[in-house]
Short mmCIF file of N, CA, C and O in Angstrom, two decimals:
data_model
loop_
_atom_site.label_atom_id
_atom_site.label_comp_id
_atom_site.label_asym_id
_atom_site.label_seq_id
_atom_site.Cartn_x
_atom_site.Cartn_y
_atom_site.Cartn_z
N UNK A 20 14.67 -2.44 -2.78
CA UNK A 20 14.34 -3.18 -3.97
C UNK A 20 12.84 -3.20 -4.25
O UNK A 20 12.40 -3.50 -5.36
N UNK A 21 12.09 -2.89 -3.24
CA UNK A 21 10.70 -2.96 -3.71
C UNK A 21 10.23 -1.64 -3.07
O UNK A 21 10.85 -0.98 -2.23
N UNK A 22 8.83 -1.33 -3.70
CA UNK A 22 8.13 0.24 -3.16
C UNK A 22 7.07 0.11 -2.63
O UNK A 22 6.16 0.91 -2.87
N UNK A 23 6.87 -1.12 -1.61
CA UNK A 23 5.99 -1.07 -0.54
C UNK A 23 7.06 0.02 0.24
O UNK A 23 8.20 0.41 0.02
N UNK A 24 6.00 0.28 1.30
CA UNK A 24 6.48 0.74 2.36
C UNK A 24 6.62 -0.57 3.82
O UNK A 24 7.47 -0.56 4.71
N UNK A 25 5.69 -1.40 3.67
CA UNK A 25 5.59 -2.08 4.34
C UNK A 25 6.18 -3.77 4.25
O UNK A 25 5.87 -4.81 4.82
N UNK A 26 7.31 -3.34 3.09
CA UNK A 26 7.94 -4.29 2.15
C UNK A 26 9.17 -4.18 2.78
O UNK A 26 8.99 -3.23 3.54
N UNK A 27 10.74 -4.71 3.01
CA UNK A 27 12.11 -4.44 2.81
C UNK A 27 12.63 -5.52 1.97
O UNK A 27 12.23 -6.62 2.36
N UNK A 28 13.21 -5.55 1.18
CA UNK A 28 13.86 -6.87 0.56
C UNK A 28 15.28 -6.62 0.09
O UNK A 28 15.67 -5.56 -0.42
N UNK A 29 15.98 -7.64 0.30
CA UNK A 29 17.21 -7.08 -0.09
C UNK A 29 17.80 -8.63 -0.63
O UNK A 29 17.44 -9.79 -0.47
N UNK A 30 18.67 -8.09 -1.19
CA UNK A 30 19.37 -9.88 -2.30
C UNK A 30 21.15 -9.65 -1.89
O UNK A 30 21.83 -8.77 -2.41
N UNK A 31 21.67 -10.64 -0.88
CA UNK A 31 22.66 -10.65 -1.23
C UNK A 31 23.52 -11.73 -1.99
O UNK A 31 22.81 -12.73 -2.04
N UNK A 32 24.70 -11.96 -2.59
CA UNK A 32 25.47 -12.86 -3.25
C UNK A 32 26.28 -13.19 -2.59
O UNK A 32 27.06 -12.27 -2.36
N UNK A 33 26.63 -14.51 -1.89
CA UNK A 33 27.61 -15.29 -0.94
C UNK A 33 28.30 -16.07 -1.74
O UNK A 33 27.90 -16.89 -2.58
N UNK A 34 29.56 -15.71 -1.36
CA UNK A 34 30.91 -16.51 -2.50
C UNK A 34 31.59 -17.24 -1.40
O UNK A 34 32.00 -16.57 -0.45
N UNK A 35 31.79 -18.83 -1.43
CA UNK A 35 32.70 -18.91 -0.70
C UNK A 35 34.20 -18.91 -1.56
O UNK A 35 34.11 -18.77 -2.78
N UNK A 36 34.95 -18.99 -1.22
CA UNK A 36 36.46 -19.14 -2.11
C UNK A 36 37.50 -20.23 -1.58
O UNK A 36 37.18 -20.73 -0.50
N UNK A 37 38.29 -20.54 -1.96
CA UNK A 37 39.44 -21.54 -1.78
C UNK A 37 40.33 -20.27 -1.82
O UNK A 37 40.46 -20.26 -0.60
N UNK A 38 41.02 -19.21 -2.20
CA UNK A 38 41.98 -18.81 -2.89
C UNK A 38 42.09 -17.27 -3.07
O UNK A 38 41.66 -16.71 -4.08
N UNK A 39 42.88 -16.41 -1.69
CA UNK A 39 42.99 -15.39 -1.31
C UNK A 39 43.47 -14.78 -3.45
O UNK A 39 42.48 -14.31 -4.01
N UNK A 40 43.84 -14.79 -3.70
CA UNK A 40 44.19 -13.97 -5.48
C UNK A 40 42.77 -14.39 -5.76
O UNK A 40 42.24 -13.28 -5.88
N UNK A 41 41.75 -15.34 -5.94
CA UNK A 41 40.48 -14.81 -6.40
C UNK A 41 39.92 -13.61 -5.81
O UNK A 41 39.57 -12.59 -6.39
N UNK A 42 39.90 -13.91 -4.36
CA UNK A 42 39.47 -12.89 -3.69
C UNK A 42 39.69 -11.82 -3.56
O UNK A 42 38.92 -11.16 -2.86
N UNK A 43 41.16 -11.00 -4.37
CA UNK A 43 41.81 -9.76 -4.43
C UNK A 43 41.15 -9.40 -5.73
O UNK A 43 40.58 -8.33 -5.93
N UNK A 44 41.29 -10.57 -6.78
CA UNK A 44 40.56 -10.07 -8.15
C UNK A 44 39.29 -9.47 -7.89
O UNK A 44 39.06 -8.35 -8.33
N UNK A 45 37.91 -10.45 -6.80
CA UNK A 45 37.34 -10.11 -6.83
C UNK A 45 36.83 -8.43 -6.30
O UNK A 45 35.92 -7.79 -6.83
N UNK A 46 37.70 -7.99 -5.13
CA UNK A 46 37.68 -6.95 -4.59
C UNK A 46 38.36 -5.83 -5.73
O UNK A 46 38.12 -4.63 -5.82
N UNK A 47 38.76 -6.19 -6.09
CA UNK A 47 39.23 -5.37 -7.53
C UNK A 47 38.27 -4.89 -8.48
O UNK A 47 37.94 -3.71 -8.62
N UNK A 48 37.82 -5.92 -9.15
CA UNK A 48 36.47 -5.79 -9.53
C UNK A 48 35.28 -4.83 -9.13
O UNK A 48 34.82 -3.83 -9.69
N UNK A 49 35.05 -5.29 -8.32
CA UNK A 49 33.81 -4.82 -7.51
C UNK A 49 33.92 -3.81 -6.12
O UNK A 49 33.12 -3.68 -5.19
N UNK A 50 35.20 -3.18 -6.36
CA UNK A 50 35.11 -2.34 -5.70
C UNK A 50 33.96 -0.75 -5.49
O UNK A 50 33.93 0.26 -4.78
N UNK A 51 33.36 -1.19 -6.31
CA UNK A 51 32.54 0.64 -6.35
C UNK A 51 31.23 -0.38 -6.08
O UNK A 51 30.19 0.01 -6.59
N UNK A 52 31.14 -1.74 -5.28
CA UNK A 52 29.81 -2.40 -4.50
C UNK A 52 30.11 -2.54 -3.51
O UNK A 52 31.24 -2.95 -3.24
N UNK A 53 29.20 -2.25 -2.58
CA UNK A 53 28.68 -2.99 -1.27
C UNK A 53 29.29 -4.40 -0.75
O UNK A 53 28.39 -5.19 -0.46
N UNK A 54 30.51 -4.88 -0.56
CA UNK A 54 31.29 -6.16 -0.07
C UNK A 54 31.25 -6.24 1.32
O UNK A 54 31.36 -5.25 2.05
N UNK A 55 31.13 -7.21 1.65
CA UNK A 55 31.85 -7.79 3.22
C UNK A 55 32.84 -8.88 2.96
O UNK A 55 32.36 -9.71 2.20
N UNK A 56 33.84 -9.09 3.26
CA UNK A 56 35.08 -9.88 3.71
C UNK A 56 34.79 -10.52 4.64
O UNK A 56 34.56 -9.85 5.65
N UNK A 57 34.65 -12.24 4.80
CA UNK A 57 34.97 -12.84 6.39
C UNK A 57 35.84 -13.83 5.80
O UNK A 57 36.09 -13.90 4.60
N UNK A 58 36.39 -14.79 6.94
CA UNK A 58 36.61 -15.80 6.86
C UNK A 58 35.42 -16.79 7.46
O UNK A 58 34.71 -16.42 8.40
N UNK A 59 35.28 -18.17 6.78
CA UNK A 59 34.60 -18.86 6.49
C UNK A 59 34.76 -19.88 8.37
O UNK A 59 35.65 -20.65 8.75
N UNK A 60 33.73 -19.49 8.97
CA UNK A 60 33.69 -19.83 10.30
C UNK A 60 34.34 -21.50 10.57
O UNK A 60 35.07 -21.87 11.49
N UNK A 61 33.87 -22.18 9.58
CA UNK A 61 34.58 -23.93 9.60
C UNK A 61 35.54 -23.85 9.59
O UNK A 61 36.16 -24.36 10.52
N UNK A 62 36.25 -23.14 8.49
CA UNK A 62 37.34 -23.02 7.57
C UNK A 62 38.26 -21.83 7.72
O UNK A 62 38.04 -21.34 6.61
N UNK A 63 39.13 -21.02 8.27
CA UNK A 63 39.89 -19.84 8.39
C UNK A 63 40.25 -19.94 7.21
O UNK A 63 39.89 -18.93 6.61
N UNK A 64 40.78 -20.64 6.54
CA UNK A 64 41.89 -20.74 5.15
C UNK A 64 40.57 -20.16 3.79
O UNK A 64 40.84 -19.65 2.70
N UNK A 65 39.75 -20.33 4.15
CA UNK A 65 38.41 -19.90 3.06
C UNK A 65 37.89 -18.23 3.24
O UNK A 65 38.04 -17.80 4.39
N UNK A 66 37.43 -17.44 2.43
CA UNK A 66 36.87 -16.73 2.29
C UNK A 66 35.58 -16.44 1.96
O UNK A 66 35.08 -16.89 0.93
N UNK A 67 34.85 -15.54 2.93
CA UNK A 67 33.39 -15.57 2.10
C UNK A 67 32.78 -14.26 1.93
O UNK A 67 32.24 -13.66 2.86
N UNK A 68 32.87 -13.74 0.46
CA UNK A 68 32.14 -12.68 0.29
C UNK A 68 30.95 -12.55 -0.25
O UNK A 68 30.43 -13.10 -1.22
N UNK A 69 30.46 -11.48 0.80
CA UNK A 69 29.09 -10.97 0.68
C UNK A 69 29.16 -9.82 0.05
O UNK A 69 29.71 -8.83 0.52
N UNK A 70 28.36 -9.91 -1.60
CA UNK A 70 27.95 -9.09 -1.85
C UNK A 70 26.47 -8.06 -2.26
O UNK A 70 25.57 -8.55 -2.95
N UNK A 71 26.41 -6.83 -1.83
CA UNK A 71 24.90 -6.41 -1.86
C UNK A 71 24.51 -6.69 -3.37
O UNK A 71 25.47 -6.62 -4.14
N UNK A 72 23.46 -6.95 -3.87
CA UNK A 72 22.72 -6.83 -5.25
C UNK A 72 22.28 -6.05 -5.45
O UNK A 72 21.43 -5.80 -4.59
N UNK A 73 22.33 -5.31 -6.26
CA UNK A 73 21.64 -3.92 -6.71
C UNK A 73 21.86 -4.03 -8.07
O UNK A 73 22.65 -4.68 -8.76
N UNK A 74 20.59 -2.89 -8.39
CA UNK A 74 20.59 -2.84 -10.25
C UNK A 74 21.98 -2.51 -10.55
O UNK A 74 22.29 -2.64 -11.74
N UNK A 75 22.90 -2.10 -9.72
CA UNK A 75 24.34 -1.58 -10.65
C UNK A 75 25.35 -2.67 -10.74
O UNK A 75 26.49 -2.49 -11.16
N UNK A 76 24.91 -3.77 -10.35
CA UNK A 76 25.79 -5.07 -10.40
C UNK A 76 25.75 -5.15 -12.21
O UNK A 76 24.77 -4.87 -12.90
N UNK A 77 26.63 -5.45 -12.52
CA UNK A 77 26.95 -5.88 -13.93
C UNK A 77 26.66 -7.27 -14.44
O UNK A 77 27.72 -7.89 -14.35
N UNK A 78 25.90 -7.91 -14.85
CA UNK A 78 25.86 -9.39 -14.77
C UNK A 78 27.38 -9.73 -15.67
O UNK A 78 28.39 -9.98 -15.00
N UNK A 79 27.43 -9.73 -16.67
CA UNK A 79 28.52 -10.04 -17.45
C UNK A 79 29.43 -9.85 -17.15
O UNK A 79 30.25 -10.61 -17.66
N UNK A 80 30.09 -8.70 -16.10
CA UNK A 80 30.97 -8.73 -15.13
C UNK A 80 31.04 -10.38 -14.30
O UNK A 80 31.84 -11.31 -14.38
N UNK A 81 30.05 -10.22 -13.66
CA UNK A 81 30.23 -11.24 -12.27
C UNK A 81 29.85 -12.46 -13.24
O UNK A 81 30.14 -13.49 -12.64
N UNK A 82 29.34 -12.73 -14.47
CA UNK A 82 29.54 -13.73 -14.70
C UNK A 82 31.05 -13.87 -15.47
O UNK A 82 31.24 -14.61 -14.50
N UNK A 83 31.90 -13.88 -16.00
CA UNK A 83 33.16 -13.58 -16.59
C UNK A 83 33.76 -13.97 -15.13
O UNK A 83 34.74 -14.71 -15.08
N UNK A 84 33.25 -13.55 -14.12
CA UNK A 84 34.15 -13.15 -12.46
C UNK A 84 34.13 -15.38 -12.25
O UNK A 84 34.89 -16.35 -12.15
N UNK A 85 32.62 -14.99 -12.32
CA UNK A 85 32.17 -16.98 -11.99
C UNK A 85 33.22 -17.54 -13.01
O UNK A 85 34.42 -17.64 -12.76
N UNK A 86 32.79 -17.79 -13.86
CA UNK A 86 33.36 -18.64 -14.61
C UNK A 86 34.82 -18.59 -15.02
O UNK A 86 35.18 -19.59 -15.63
N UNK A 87 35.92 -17.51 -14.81
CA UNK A 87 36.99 -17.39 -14.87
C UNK A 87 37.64 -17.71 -13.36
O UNK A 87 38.84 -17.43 -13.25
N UNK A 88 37.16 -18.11 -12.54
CA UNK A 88 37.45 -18.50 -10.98
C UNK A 88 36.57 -19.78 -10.48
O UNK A 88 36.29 -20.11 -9.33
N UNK A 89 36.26 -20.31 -11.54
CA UNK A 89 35.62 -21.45 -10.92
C UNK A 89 36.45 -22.22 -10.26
O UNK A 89 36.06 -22.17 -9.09
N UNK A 90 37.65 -23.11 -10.36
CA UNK A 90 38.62 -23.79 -9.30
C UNK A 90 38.41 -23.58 -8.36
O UNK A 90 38.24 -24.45 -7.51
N UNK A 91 38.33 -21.92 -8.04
CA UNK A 91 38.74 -21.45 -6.36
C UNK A 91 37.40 -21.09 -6.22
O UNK A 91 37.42 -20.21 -5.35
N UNK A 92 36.18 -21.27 -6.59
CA UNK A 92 34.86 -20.67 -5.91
C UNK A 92 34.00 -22.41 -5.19
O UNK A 92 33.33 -23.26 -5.79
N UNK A 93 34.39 -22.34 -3.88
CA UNK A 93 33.62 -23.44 -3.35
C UNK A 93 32.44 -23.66 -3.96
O UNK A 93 32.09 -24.72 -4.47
N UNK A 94 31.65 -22.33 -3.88
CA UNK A 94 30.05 -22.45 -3.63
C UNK A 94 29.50 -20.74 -3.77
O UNK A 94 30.27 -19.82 -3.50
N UNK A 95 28.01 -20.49 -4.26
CA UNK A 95 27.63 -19.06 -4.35
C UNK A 95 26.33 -19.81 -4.47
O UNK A 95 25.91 -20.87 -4.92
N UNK A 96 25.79 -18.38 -3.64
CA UNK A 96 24.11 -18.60 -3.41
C UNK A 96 24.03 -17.42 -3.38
O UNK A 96 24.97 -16.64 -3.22
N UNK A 97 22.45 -17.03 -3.60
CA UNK A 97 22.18 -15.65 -3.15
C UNK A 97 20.73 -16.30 -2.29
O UNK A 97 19.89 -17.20 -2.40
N UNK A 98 21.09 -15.21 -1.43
CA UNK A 98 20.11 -15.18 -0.08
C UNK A 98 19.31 -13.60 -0.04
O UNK A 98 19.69 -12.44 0.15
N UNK A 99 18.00 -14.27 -0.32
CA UNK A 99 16.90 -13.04 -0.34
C UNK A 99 16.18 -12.91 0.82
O UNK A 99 15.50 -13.81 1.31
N UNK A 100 16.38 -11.43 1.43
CA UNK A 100 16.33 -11.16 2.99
C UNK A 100 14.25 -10.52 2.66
O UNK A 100 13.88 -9.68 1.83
N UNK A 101 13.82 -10.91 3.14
CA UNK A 101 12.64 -10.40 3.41
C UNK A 101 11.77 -9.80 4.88
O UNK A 101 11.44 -10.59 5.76
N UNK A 102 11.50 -8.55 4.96
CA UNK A 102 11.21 -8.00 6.34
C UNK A 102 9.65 -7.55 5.56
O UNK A 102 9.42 -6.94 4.52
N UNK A 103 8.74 -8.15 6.61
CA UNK A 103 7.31 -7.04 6.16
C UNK A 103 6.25 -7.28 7.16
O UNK A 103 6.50 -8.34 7.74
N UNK A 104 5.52 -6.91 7.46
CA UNK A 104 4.34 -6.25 7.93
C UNK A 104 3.45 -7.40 7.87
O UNK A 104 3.05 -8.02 8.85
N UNK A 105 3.12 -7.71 6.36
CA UNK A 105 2.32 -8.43 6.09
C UNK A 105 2.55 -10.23 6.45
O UNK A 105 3.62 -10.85 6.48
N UNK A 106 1.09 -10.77 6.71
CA UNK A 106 1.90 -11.83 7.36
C UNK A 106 0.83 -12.89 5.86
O UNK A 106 -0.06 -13.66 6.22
N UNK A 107 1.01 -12.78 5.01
CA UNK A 107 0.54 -13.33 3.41
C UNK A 107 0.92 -12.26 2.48
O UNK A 107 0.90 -11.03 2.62
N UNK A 108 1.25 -12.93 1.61
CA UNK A 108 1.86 -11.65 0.40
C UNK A 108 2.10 -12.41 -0.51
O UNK A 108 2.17 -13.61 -0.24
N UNK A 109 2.26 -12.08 -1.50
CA UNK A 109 3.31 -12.61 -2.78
C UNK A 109 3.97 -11.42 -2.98
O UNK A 109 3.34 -10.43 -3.35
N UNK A 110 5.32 -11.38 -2.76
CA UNK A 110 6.56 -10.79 -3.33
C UNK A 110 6.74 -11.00 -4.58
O UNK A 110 6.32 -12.08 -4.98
N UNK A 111 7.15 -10.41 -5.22
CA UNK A 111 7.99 -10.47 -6.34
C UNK A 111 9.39 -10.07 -6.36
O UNK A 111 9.92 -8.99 -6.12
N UNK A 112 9.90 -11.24 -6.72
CA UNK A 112 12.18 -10.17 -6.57
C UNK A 112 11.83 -9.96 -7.73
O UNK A 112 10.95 -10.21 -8.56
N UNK A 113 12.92 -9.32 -7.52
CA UNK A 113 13.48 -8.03 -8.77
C UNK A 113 14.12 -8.45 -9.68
O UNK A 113 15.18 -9.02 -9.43
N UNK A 114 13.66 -8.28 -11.14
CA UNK A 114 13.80 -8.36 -12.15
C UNK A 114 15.74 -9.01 -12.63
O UNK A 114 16.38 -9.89 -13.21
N UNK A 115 15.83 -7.99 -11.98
CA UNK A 115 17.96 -8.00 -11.91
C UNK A 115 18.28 -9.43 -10.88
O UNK A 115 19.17 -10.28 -11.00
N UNK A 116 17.39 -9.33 -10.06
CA UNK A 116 17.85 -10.68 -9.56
C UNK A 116 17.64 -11.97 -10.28
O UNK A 116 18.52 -12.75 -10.65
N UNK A 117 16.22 -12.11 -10.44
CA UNK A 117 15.92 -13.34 -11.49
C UNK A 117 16.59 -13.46 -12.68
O UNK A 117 16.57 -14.62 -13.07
N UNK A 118 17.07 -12.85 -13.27
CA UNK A 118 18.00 -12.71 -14.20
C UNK A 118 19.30 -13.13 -13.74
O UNK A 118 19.90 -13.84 -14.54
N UNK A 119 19.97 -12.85 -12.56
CA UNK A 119 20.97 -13.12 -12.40
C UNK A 119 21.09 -14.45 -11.92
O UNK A 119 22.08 -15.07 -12.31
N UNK A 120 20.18 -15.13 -11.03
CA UNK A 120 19.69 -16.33 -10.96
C UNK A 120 19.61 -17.23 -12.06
O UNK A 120 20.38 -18.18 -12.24
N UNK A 121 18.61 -16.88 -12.84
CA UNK A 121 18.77 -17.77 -14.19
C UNK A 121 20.31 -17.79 -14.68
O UNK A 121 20.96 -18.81 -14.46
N UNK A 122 20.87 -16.74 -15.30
CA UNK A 122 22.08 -16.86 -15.63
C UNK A 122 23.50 -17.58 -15.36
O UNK A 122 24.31 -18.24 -16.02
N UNK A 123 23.35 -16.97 -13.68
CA UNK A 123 24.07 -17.67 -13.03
C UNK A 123 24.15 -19.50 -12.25
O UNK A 123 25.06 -20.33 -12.29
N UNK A 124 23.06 -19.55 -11.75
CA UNK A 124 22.76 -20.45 -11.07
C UNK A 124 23.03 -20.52 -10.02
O UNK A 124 22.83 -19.41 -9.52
N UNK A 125 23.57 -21.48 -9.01
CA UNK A 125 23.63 -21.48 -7.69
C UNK A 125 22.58 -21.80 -7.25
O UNK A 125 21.51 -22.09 -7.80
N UNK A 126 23.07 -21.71 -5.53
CA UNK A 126 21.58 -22.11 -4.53
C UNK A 126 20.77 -20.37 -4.23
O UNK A 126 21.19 -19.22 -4.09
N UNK A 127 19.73 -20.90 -4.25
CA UNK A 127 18.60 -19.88 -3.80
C UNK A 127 18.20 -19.90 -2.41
O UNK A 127 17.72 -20.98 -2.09
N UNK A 128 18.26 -18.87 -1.27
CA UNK A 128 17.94 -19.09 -0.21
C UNK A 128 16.78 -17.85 0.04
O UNK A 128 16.71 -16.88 -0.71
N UNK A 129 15.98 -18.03 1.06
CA UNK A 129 15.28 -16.88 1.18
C UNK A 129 14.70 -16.57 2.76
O UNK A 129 13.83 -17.36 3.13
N UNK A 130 15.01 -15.76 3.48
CA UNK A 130 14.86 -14.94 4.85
C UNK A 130 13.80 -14.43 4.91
O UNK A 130 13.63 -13.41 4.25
N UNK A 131 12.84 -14.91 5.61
CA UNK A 131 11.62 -14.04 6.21
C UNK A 131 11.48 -13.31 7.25
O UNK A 131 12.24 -13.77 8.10
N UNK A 132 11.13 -12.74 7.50
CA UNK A 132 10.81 -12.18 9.15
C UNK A 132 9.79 -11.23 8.77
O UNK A 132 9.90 -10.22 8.07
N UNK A 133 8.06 -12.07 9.76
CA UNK A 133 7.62 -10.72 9.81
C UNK A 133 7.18 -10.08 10.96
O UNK A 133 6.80 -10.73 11.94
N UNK A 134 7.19 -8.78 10.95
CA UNK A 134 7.03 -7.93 12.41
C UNK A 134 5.61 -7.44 12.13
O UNK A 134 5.02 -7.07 11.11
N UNK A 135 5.23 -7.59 13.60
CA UNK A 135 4.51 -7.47 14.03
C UNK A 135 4.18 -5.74 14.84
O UNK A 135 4.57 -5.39 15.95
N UNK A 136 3.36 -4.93 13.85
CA UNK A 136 4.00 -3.69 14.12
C UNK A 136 3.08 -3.58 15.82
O UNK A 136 3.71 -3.17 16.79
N UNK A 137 1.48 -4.01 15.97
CA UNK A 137 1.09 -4.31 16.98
C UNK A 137 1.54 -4.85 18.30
O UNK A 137 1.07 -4.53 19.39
N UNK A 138 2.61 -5.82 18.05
CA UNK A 138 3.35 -6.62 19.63
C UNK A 138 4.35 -5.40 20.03
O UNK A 138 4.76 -5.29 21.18
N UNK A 139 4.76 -4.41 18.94
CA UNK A 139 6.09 -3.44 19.29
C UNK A 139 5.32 -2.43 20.23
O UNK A 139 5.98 -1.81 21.06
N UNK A 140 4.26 -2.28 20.17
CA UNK A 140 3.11 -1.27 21.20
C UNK A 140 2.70 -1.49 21.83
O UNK A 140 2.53 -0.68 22.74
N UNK A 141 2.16 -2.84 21.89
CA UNK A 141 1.77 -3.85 23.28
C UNK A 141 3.55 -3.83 24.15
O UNK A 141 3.51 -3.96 25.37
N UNK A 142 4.53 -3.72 23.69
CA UNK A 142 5.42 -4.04 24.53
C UNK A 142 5.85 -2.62 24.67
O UNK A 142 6.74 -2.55 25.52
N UNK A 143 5.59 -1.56 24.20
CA UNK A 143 5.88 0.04 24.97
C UNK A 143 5.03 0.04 25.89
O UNK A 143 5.47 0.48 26.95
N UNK A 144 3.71 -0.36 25.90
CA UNK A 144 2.88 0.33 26.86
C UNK A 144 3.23 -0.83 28.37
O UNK A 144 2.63 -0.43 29.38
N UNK A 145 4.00 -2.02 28.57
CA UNK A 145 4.14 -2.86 29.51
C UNK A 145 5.60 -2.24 30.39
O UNK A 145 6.02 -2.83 31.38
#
């Protein structure tokens, strides 16, 4: 999603569900994306799909998806994974995401981690 090199970012969309037929619609749907299937670790009877964000997500799709399954959608957040180098930055997400954010709503979560490309060489040479 971004063209650092020293950047990774990635956006995924977490659905929880009440209601295995949302969850077939949804896999229906969105079959030609990036999904994971679990069950909801509290909850077995719940579903929670993860899906990747990418520019080929359709908003008007997945919104039509939200709002025609609201009953059975517990909860949706998207969780923005961040890996970098840099240990200060300003990121910017991606255009398709903030958009889908605004549109959609939900909770916003966001993952940092940064590596330290120096400690990975201090710990080859030990």
């Amino acid at each position: 999603m971004t063209e650092d090199p020293y950047i990774s970012m990635s956006c995924i969309l977490r659905i929880i569900l009440n209601s295995v037929n949302s969850l077939d619609e949804f896999k229906s749907i969105f079959s030609d994306n990036n999904i994971e299937i679990r069950h909801l670790n509290s909850d077995k009877s719940k579903y929670v799909i993860l899906l990747e964000f990418n520019e080929n997500i359709i908003l008007d799709t997945l919104e039509s998806y939200i709002e025609a399954n609201q009953s059975d959608i517990i909860s949706y957040r998207f969780i923005i994974s961040i890996d970098t180098e840099y240990d200060t930055r300003i990121i910017d997400v991606p255009d398709n995401v903030v958009e889908a954010i605004r549109r959609l709503g939900g909770d916003v979560r966001f993952k940092y981690t940064f590596i330290d490309e120096d400690m990975d060489e201090d710990m080859d040479e030990s």
